[in-house]
C-alpha positions as YAML, in Angstrom:
chain: A
units: angstrom
residues:
- id: 1
  name: MET
  ca: [0.00, 0.00, 0.00]
- id: 2
  name: ASN
  ca: [1.17, 3.52, -0.84]
- id: 3
  name: LYS
  ca: [-0.24, 6.46, 1.08]
- id: 4
  name: HIS
  ca: [-0.60, 10.17, 0.42]
- id: 5
  name: VAL
  ca: [-1.27, 11.81, 3.74]
- id: 6
  name: ASP
  ca: [-2.43, 15.23, 4.89]
- id: 7
  name: ALA
  ca: [-3.60, 16.17, 8.37]
- id: 8
  name: ARG
  ca: [-7.13, 14.94, 7.87]
- id: 9
  name: LEU
  ca: [-7.34, 12.48, 4.99]
- id: 10
  name: PHE
  ca: [-5.65, 9.40, 3.60]
- id: 11
  name: ILE
  ca: [-5.80, 8.57, -0.12]
- id: 12
  name: ARG
  ca: [-4.48, 5.03, -0.29]
- id: 13
  name: SER
  ca: [-3.59, 3.09, -3.42]
- id: 14
  name: ASP
  ca: [-3.22, -0.67, -3.64]
- id: 15
  name: SER
  ca: [-0.27, -1.34, -5.93]
- id: 16
  name: ARG
  ca: [-1.54, -4.81, -6.75]
- id: 17
  name: SER
  ca: [-5.09, -3.94, -7.78]
- id: 18
  name: GLY
  ca: [-4.60, -0.27, -8.68]
- id: 19
  name: ARG
  ca: [-7.64, 0.65, -6.58]
- id: 20
  name: LEU
  ca: [-7.90, 3.90, -4.61]
- id: 21
  name: TYR
  ca: [-9.31, 4.21, -1.10]
- id: 22
  name: PHE
  ca: [-10.68, 7.34, 0.57]
- id: 23
  name: SER
  ca: [-10.18, 7.15, 4.34]
- id: 24
  name: PRO
  ca: [-10.65, 9.86, 7.01]
- id: 25
  name: GLU
  ca: [-7.93, 10.04, 9.64]
- id: 26
  name: ALA
  ca: [-8.76, 7.86, 12.63]
- id: 27
  name: LYS
  ca: [-9.60, 9.58, 15.88]
- id: 28
  name: PHE
  ca: [-7.17, 9.05, 18.75]
- id: 29
  name: GLY
  ca: [-7.42, 5.48, 19.93]
- id: 30
  name: GLY
  ca: [-10.01, 4.63, 17.28]
- id: 31
  name: THR
  ca: [-10.14, 3.03, 13.85]
- id: 32
  name: SER
  ca: [-10.77, 4.53, 10.44]
- id: 33
  name: SER
  ca: [-13.11, 3.27, 7.75]
- id: 34
  name: ALA
  ca: [-12.00, 3.11, 4.12]
- id: 35
  name: TRP
  ca: [-14.16, 3.81, 1.08]
- id: 36
  name: ASP
  ca: [-13.27, 2.14, -2.20]
- id: 37
  name: ILE
  ca: [-13.46, 5.01, -4.69]
- id: 38
  name: SER
  ca: [-14.16, 2.69, -7.62]
- id: 39
  name: GLU
  ca: [-17.13, 1.13, -5.81]
- id: 40
  name: MET
  ca: [-18.39, 4.57, -4.78]
- id: 41
  name: LYS
  ca: [-18.32, 5.66, -8.40]
- id: 42
  name: GLN
  ca: [-20.39, 2.65, -9.44]
- id: 43
  name: LYS
  ca: [-22.98, 3.12, -6.70]
- id: 44
  name: VAL
  ca: [-23.29, 6.90, -6.70]
- id: 45
  name: ARG
  ca: [-24.58, 9.10, -9.52]
- id: 46
  name: THR
  ca: [-22.01, 10.75, -11.77]
- id: 47
  name: ASP
  ca: [-23.29, 14.22, -10.87]
- id: 48
  name: VAL
  ca: [-22.37, 13.42, -7.25]
- id: 49
  name: THR
  ca: [-18.98, 11.79, -7.81]
- id: 50
  name: ASN
  ca: [-17.87, 14.76, -9.90]
- id: 51
  name: LEU
  ca: [-18.38, 16.96, -6.83]
- id: 52
  name: ILE
  ca: [-16.26, 14.89, -4.43]
- id: 53
  name: PRO
  ca: [-13.19, 17.16, -4.99]
- id: 54
  name: PHE
  ca: [-15.22, 20.11, -3.69]
- id: 55
  name: CYS
  ca: [-16.09, 18.17, -0.51]
- id: 56
  name: HIS
  ca: [-12.43, 17.38, 0.08]
- id: 57
  name: ALA
  ca: [-11.29, 20.97, -0.47]
- id: 58
  name: VAL
  ca: [-14.06, 22.83, 1.37]
- id: 59
  name: LEU
  ca: [-13.58, 20.74, 4.52]
- id: 60
  name: GLY
  ca: [-9.80, 20.93, 4.49]
- id: 61
  name: CYS
  ca: [-6.90, 19.66, 2.41]
- id: 62
  name: ASP
  ca: [-3.22, 20.59, 2.04]
- id: 63
  name: THR
  ca: [-4.08, 24.07, 0.70]
- id: 64
  name: THR
  ca: [-7.35, 24.86, 2.48]
- id: 65
  name: SER
  ca: [-8.43, 25.22, 6.10]
- id: 66
  name: HIS
  ca: [-10.15, 22.47, 8.05]
- id: 67
  name: LEU
  ca: [-13.64, 23.20, 9.38]
- id: 68
  name: TYR
  ca: [-13.62, 22.18, 13.03]
- id: 69
  name: GLY
  ca: [-16.00, 19.38, 13.94]
- id: 70
  name: ILE
  ca: [-17.37, 18.69, 10.44]
- id: 71
  name: GLY
  ca: [-16.32, 15.47, 8.73]
- id: 72
  name: LYS
  ca: [-16.10, 14.80, 5.03]
- id: 73
  name: GLY
  ca: [-18.74, 12.11, 5.34]
- id: 74
  name: LYS
  ca: [-21.32, 14.79, 6.17]
- id: 75
  name: ALA
  ca: [-20.51, 16.64, 2.95]
- id: 76
  name: VAL
  ca: [-20.89, 13.44, 0.92]
- id: 77
  name: GLN
  ca: [-24.28, 12.79, 2.54]
- id: 78
  name: LEU
  ca: [-25.37, 16.33, 1.65]
- id: 79
  name: LEU
  ca: [-24.32, 15.75, -1.95]
- id: 80
  name: LEU
  ca: [-26.63, 12.74, -2.02]
- id: 81
  name: SER
  ca: [-29.60, 14.35, -0.30]
- id: 82
  name: ASN
  ca: [-29.48, 18.13, -0.83]
- id: 83
  name: LYS
  ca: [-29.89, 19.64, -4.31]
- id: 84
  name: SER
  ca: [-29.04, 23.15, -3.11]
- id: 85
  name: PHE
  ca: [-25.73, 21.87, -1.74]
- id: 86
  name: ARG
  ca: [-24.99, 20.09, -5.04]
- id: 87
  name: ASP
  ca: [-25.78, 23.28, -6.97]
- id: 88
  name: SER
  ca: [-23.37, 25.25, -4.78]
- id: 89
  name: ALA
  ca: [-20.67, 22.61, -5.15]
- id: 90
  name: ALA
  ca: [-21.08, 22.56, -8.93]
- id: 91
  name: ILE
  ca: [-19.98, 26.21, -9.16]
- id: 92
  name: PHE
  ca: [-16.50, 25.15, -8.03]
- id: 93
  name: GLY
  ca: [-16.13, 22.87, -11.03]
- id: 94
  name: ASP
  ca: [-17.04, 25.63, -13.50]
- id: 95
  name: LYS
  ca: [-13.83, 27.06, -14.96]
- id: 96
  name: LEU
  ca: [-15.75, 30.19, -16.05]
- id: 97
  name: ALA
  ca: [-17.36, 30.95, -12.67]
- id: 98
  name: SER
  ca: [-17.12, 34.58, -11.56]
- id: 99
  name: LEU
  ca: [-15.56, 35.55, -8.24]
- id: 100
  name: ASP
  ca: [-18.94, 36.75, -6.98]
- id: 101
  name: ASP
  ca: [-20.57, 33.43, -7.87]
- id: 102
  name: ILE
  ca: [-17.77, 31.49, -6.13]
- id: 103
  name: VAL
  ca: [-18.06, 33.52, -2.94]
- id: 104
  name: ALA
  ca: [-21.87, 33.29, -2.88]
- id: 105
  name: ALA
  ca: [-21.85, 29.53, -3.56]
- id: 106
  name: GLY
  ca: [-19.22, 28.97, -0.90]
- id: 107
  name: GLU
  ca: [-21.24, 30.82, 1.71]
- id: 108
  name: ARG
  ca: [-24.40, 28.86, 0.83]
- id: 109
  name: ALA
  ca: [-22.50, 25.58, 1.11]
- id: 110
  name: LEU
  ca: [-20.98, 26.53, 4.47]
- id: 111
  name: LEU
  ca: [-24.36, 27.57, 5.85]
- id: 112
  name: THR
  ca: [-25.73, 24.15, 4.89]
- id: 113
  name: LEU
  ca: [-22.75, 22.34, 6.43]
- id: 114
  name: TYR
  ca: [-23.30, 24.22, 9.70]
- id: 115
  name: GLY
  ca: [-27.00, 23.38, 9.69]
- id: 116
  name: CYS
  ca: [-28.20, 26.90, 8.89]
- id: 117
  name: PRO
  ca: [-29.44, 26.69, 5.27]
- id: 118
  name: ASP
  ca: [-32.19, 29.27, 5.82]
- id: 119
  name: VAL
  ca: [-30.01, 31.84, 7.60]
- id: 120
  name: PRO
  ca: [-29.14, 34.78, 5.28]
- id: 121
  name: ASN
  ca: [-25.39, 34.93, 5.93]
- id: 122
  name: LEU
  ca: [-22.55, 33.47, 7.98]
- id: 123
  name: ASP
  ca: [-22.22, 36.40, 10.35]
- id: 124
  name: THR
  ca: [-25.83, 35.90, 11.41]
- id: 125
  name: ALA
  ca: [-25.24, 32.15, 11.67]
- id: 126
  name: ARG
  ca: [-22.25, 32.75, 13.97]
- id: 127
  name: LYS
  ca: [-24.43, 34.80, 16.29]
- id: 128
  name: LEU
  ca: [-27.26, 32.25, 16.32]
- id: 129
  name: ILE
  ca: [-24.95, 29.29, 16.93]
- id: 130
  name: PHE
  ca: [-23.08, 31.19, 19.64]
- id: 131
  name: HIS
  ca: [-26.34, 31.97, 21.45]
- id: 132
  name: ARG
  ca: [-27.45, 28.37, 21.09]
- id: 133
  name: LYS
  ca: [-24.20, 27.00, 22.51]
- id: 134
  name: VAL
  ca: [-24.07, 29.49, 25.37]
- id: 135
  name: SER
  ca: [-27.58, 28.55, 26.43]
- id: 136
  name: THR
  ca: [-26.69, 24.85, 26.71]
- id: 137
  name: ALA
  ca: [-22.93, 24.75, 27.38]
- id: 138
  name: THR
  ca: [-21.47, 23.91, 30.78]
- id: 139
  name: THR
  ca: [-18.18, 25.62, 29.90]
- id: 140
  name: PHE
  ca: [-17.06, 28.46, 27.64]
- id: 141
  name: VAL
  ca: [-17.68, 28.26, 23.90]
- id: 142
  name: HIS
  ca: [-14.57, 27.62, 21.83]
- id: 143
  name: PRO
  ca: [-14.27, 30.04, 18.88]
- id: 144
  name: GLN
  ca: [-13.40, 27.22, 16.47]
- id: 145
  name: GLU
  ca: [-16.85, 25.73, 17.08]
- id: 146
  name: LEU
  ca: [-18.46, 28.68, 15.31]
- id: 147
  name: PRO
  ca: [-18.77, 29.15, 11.54]
- id: 148
  name: PRO
  ca: [-16.19, 31.41, 9.88]
- id: 149
  name: THR
  ca: [-17.03, 35.06, 9.35]
- id: 150
  name: GLN
  ca: [-18.25, 36.15, 5.94]
- id: 151
  name: ALA
  ca: [-14.91, 37.86, 5.29]
- id: 152
  name: ALA
  ca: [-12.89, 34.75, 6.18]
- id: 153
  name: ALA
  ca: [-15.26, 32.47, 4.25]
- id: 154
  name: LYS
  ca: [-14.83, 34.58, 1.13]
- id: 155
  name: TYR
  ca: [-11.11, 33.82, 0.91]
- id: 156
  name: HIS
  ca: [-11.62, 30.21, 1.97]
- id: 157
  name: SER
  ca: [-14.08, 29.75, -0.90]
- id: 158
  name: LEU
  ca: [-11.67, 31.31, -3.37]
- id: 159
  name: ARG
  ca: [-8.89, 28.95, -2.27]
- id: 160
  name: VAL
  ca: [-11.27, 25.99, -2.51]
- id: 161
  name: TYR
  ca: [-12.11, 27.00, -6.08]
- id: 162
  name: CYS
  ca: [-8.40, 27.42, -6.87]
- id: 163
  name: GLN
  ca: [-7.61, 23.91, -5.60]
- id: 164
  name: VAL
  ca: [-10.53, 22.23, -7.38]
- id: 165
  name: GLN
  ca: [-9.56, 23.86, -10.66]
- id: 166
  name: ILE
  ca: [-5.97, 22.69, -10.21]
- id: 167
  name: TRP
  ca: [-7.23, 19.14, -9.69]
- id: 168
  name: LEU
  ca: [-9.26, 19.56, -12.88]
- id: 169
  name: ARG
  ca: [-6.05, 20.73, -14.60]
- id: 170
  name: ASN
  ca: [-7.47, 24.12, -15.51]
- id: 171
  name: PRO
  ca: [-5.15, 27.16, -15.42]
- id: 172
  name: VAL
  ca: [-5.72, 29.50, -12.47]
- id: 173
  name: ASP
  ca: [-4.15, 32.63, -11.00]
- id: 174
  name: PRO
  ca: [-3.73, 32.04, -7.24]
- id: 175
  name: LEU
  ca: [-3.27, 35.77, -6.65]
- id: 176
  name: ARG
  ca: [-6.92, 36.28, -7.65]
- id: 177
  name: LEU
  ca: [-8.09, 33.33, -5.58]
- id: 178
  name: GLY
  ca: [-7.28, 33.87, -1.92]
- id: 179
  name: TRP
  ca: [-3.48, 33.90, -2.04]
- id: 180
  name: LYS
  ca: [-0.79, 36.58, -1.86]
- id: 181
  name: LEU
  ca: [2.96, 36.58, -2.39]
- id: 182
  name: GLN
  ca: [5.18, 37.03, 0.63]
- id: 183
  name: ASP
  ca: [8.72, 38.28, 0.02]
- id: 184
  name: ASN
  ca: [7.93, 37.88, -3.68]
- id: 185
  name: GLU
  ca: [8.47, 34.12, -3.53]
- id: 186
  name: VAL
  ca: [6.12, 32.34, -1.08]
- id: 187
  name: PHE
  ca: [2.36, 32.03, -1.45]
- id: 188
  name: VAL
  ca: [0.48, 32.64, 1.81]
- id: 189
  name: PRO
  ca: [-3.31, 32.54, 2.34]
- id: 190
  name: ILE
  ca: [-5.31, 35.74, 2.78]
- id: 191
  name: LYS
  ca: [-7.31, 35.06, 5.94]
- id: 192
  name: THR
  ca: [-9.63, 38.08, 5.94]
- id: 193
  name: ASP
  ca: [-9.85, 41.69, 4.82]
- id: 194
  name: LEU
  ca: [-11.23, 42.91, 8.15]
- id: 195
  name: PRO
  ca: [-9.27, 44.11, 11.21]
- id: 196
  name: ASP
  ca: [-8.88, 41.80, 14.20]
- id: 197
  name: ALA
  ca: [-11.50, 43.83, 16.09]
- id: 198
  name: PRO
  ca: [-13.33, 47.17, 15.76]
- id: 199
  name: SER
  ca: [-10.95, 50.10, 16.14]
- id: 200
  name: GLN
  ca: [-12.96, 51.39, 19.13]
- id: 201
  name: LEU
  ca: [-12.37, 48.10, 20.94]
- id: 202
  name: LEU
  ca: [-8.68, 47.98, 20.09]
- id: 203
  name: LYS
  ca: [-8.27, 51.46, 21.57]
- id: 204
  name: ILE
  ca: [-9.85, 50.59, 24.89]
- id: 205
  name: ILE
  ca: [-7.44, 50.68, 27.81]
- id: 206
  name: LYS
  ca: [-8.07, 51.10, 31.51]
- id: 207
  name: CYS
  ca: [-6.13, 52.80, 34.23]
- id: 208
  name: SER
  ca: [-5.55, 51.64, 37.76]
- id: 209
  name: CYS
  ca: [-5.61, 55.07, 39.37]
- id: 210
  name: ARG
  ca: [-6.99, 55.50, 42.84]
- id: 211
  name: ILE
  ca: [-10.44, 57.02, 43.09]
- id: 212
  name: ASP
  ca: [-9.03, 60.53, 43.33]
- id: 213
  name: GLY
  ca: [-6.15, 59.97, 40.89]
- id: 214
  name: CYS
  ca: [-7.84, 60.07, 37.50]
- id: 215
  name: ASP
  ca: [-7.50, 63.83, 37.31]
- id: 216
  name: SER
  ca: [-3.73, 63.45, 37.44]
- id: 217
  name: GLU
  ca: [-1.56, 63.71, 34.32]
- id: 218
  name: LYS
  ca: [-0.17, 60.32, 35.29]
- id: 219
  name: CYS
  ca: [-3.51, 58.66, 34.48]
- id: 220
  name: THR
  ca: [-2.97, 56.20, 31.60]
- id: 221
  name: CYS
  ca: [-6.33, 57.07, 30.05]
- id: 222
  name: LYS
  ca: [-5.62, 60.80, 30.12]
- id: 223
  name: LYS
  ca: [-2.16, 60.26, 28.60]
- id: 224
  name: ASN
  ca: [-3.79, 58.59, 25.61]
- id: 225
  name: GLY
  ca: [-6.56, 61.16, 25.24]
- id: 226
  name: LEU
  ca: [-9.24, 58.76, 26.41]
- id: 227
  name: GLU
  ca: [-12.02, 59.08, 28.97]
- id: 228
  name: CYS
  ca: [-11.92, 56.76, 31.96]
- id: 229
  name: ILE
  ca: [-14.39, 53.90, 31.73]
- id: 230
  name: ILE
  ca: [-16.25, 51.77, 34.25]
- id: 231
  name: ALA
  ca: [-13.48, 49.17, 34.21]
- id: 232
  name: CYS
  ca: [-10.94, 51.68, 35.52]
- id: 233
  name: ARG
  ca: [-9.80, 51.35, 39.14]
- id: 234
  name: THR
  ca: [-10.95, 47.71, 39.25]
...
C-alpha cells in the first residue's frame, strides 16, 4: 500500500489492484473506515462523484483550512440528499465561474454544512450558533466551534475554487483566488480583509488610578486622550 497523507485524509492506493481508497484520519485510539473510490463511483450518480473534490477541499486539504468538527462524510451525505448543496458545489467545477458566484456559492455551502441553510449569511449564523451553545454549554464556547465570518469564508471559498480547478487541470491565478505573495516568492493565504477587532475596541485601555487619581496627568487614560471607563480602578 502507498499512502498520500495530509492532516485529515488518507488517499491510499493498492499497488496490486490499482484501486484507490478514501479514508478519514482515525480519531485518537479509534479506527478509520475506508471507502473504495471505484465502488463509490459505481454506486453513486455521476453528478455526485464529480463533486467529491469540492467536498475534500471545502472541509480541508493541504491548501485549504479544516472546518472544526465537520467530517467529510457529512458533505458526501449532503451531496446525495441536498440539491441546493450540489448546486453550490457545482460552481466550483465551472472554470468560467465569476468571483462573486464562487463567494456566494461557498457561503451557501458553508451555511448548509453548519445546519443553517435558511439563515441569510454566515455572520448571522455565527451569532445564532453562539447563542445556542451558550444557552446549553457547561463551559465556555470555543471560537473554532463557530462558523467562519463572511470575510474569512470569502477567501476560503476562493482557495477551494483554486484547488478544485488545479485538480481539474485548468489554469488559475492564485493571486486572484485567496493567495498573496510574501517576500515575492512564497504564497500565503489571505485570511480576511477585516481588522482583528473594531478600532474602538482595540483602543480601549483602563487605568488603575486611585479614586481621586484620574485627574492626574499620570492617568494612563488621560495620557492617551481617552475618557476613563467603568473598568478603571478595578
